[in-house]
Tab-separated table of C-alpha atoms in Angstrom:
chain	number	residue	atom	x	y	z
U	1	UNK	CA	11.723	-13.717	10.602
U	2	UNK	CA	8.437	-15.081	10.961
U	3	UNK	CA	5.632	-14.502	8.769
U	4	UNK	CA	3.818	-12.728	11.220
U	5	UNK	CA	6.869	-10.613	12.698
U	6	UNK	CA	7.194	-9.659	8.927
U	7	UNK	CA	3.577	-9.077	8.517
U	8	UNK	CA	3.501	-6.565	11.851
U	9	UNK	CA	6.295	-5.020	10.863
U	10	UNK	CA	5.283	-3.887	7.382
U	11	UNK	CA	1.994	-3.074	8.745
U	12	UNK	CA	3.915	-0.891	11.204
U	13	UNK	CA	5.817	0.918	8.503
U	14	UNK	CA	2.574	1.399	6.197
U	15	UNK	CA	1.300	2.876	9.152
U	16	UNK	CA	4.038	5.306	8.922
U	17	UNK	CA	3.512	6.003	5.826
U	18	UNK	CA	-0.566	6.713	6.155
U	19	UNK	CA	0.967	9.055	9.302
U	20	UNK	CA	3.094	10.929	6.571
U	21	UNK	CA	-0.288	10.972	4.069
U	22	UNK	CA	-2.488	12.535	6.589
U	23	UNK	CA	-0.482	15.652	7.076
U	24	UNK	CA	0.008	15.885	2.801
U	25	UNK	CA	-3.618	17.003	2.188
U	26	UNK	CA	-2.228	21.076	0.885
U	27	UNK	CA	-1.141	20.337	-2.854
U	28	UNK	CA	0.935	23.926	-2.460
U	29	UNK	CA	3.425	22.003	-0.049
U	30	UNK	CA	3.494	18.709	-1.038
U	31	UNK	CA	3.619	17.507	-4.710
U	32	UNK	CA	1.287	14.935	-5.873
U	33	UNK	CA	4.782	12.568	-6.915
U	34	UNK	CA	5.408	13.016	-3.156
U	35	UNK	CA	1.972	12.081	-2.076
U	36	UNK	CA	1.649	9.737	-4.728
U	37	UNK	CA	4.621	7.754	-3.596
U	38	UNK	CA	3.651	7.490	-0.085
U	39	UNK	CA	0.520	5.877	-1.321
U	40	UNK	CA	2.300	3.728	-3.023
U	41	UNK	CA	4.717	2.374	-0.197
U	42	UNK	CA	1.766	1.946	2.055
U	43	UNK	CA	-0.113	-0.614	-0.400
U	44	UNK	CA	2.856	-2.470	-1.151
U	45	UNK	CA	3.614	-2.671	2.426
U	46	UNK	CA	-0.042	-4.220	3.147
U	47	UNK	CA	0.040	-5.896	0.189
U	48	UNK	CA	3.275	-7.439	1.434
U	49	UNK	CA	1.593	-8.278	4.922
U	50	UNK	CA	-1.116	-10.256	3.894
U	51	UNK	CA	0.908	-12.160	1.366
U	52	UNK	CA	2.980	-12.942	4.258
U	53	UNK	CA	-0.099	-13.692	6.617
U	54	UNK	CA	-1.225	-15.857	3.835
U	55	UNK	CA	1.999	-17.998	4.334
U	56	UNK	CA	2.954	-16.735	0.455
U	57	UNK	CA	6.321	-15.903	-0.950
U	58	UNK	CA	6.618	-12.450	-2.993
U	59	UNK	CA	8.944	-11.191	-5.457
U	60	UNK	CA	11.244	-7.975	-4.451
U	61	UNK	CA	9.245	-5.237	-6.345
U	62	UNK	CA	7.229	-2.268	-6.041
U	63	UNK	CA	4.824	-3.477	-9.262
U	64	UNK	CA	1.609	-3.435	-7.422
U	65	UNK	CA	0.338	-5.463	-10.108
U	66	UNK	CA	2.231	-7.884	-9.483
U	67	UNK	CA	1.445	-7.830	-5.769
U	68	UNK	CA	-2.046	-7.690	-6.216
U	69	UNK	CA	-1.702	-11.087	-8.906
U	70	UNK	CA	-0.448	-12.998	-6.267
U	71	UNK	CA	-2.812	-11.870	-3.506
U	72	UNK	CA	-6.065	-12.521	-5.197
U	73	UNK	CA	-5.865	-16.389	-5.568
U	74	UNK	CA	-5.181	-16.782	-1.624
U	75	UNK	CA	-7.512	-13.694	-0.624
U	76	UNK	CA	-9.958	-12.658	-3.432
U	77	UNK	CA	-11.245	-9.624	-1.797
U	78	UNK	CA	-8.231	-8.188	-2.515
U	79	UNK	CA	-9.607	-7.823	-6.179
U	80	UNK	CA	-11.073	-4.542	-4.515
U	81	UNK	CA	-8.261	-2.926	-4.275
U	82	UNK	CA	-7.387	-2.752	-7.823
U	83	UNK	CA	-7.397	0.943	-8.080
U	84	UNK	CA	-3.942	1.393	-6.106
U	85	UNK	CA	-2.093	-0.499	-8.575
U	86	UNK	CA	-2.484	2.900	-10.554
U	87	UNK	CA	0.300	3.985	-7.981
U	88	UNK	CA	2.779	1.617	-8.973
U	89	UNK	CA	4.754	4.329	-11.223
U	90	UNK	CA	5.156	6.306	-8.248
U	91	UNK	CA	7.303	3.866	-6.568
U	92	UNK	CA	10.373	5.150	-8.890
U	93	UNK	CA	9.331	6.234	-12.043
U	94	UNK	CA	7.565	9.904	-10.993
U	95	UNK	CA	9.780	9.795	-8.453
U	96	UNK	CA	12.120	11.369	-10.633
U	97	UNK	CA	10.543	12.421	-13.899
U	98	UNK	CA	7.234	14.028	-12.319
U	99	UNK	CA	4.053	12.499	-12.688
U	100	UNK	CA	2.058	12.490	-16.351
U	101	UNK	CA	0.431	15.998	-16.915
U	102	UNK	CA	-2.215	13.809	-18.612
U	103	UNK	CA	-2.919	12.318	-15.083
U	104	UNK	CA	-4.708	15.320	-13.521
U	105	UNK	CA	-4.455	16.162	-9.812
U	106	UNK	CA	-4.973	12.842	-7.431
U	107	UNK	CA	-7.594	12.922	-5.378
U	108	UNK	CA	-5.731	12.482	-2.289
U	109	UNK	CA	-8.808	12.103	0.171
U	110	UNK	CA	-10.309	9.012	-1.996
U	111	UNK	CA	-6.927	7.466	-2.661
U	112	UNK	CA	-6.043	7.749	1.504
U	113	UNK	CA	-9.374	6.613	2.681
U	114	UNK	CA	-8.383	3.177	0.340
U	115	UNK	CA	-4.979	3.190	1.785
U	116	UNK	CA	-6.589	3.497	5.673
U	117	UNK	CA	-9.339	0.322	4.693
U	118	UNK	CA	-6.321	-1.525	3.033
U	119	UNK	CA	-4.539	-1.067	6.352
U	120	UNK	CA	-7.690	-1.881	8.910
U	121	UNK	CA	-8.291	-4.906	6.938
U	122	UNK	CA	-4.379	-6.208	6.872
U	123	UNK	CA	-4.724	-5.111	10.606
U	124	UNK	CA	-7.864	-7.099	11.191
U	125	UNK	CA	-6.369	-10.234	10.076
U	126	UNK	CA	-2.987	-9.950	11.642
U	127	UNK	CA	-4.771	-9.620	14.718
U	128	UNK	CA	-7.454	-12.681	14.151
U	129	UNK	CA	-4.128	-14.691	13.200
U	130	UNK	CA	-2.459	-13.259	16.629
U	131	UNK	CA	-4.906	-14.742	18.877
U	132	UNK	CA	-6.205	-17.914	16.920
C-alpha cells in the first residue's frame, strides 16, 4: 500500500474513532478506560498518518511516545501534541485493569477537541499532498 492509501485509511479509521468519542460525553454510560482508549486509537492512528505522509517507517506499537519521538524530527509541530501521549496506557493496560484512581476523571471535552485538531491537521496535509 502506498503511503498515502495508508495515510487515508488510518485517517479514516481515527475518524471512526472521534465518531465513537463524540457520543461518550455521559461518564454514567461510558467509562473513562472506554473513552480513554478511543482517544488513544485515534492519536496513534494520526500519528501513524503523518509518519506515513512524511514517507517514515514506524514501529508496530501503541506507545504514543514512541510515535510522537519519531514524528517530531520530520514535523516539529507535532511537539504540541505531547499531552496525548498520557493516553498511551489506555491502549492495553486500563483496558483491563481500570484506569489509576490517582488519575482523576479525564476531561473528555479538552482531550477530544485535541484529538479533532490532531485529525484536521493530519487531514490538512493529506489533502495538500493529494493535490500537489
Amino acid at each position: 500500500m502506498s503511503d498515502h492509501k495508508c495515510a487515508r485509511a488510518l485517517v479514516e479509521a481515527a475518524e471512526r474513532d472521534v465518531s465513537a468519542l463524540r457520543g461518550m460525553g455521559d461518564d454514567t454510560v461510558f467509562a473513562d478506560e472506554i473513552v480513554g482508549f478511543h482517544i488513544q486509537q485515534a492519536a496513534e492512528k494520526l500519528f501513524e498518518a503523518w509518519l506515513a505522509l512524511a514517507g517514515r517507517l514506524y514501529p508496530p506499537t501503541h506507545d504514543l511516545n514512541e510515535l510522537l519521538a519519531l514524528l517530531k524530527p520530520c514535523q516539529p509541530d507535532a511537539a504540541g501534541f505531547v499531552e496525548l501521549t498520557d493516553y498511551t496506557p489506555y491502549a492495553v493496560q486500563f483496558r483491563y485493569t481500570g484506569a489509576d484512581a490517582d488519575a482523576g476523571p479525564l476531561d473528555r471535552d479538552a482531550t477530544l477537541n485535541q484529538v479533532k485538531i490532531l485529525l484536521k491537521r493530519v487531514r490538512r496535509q493529506l489533502t495538500e499532498e493529494t493535490e500537489g
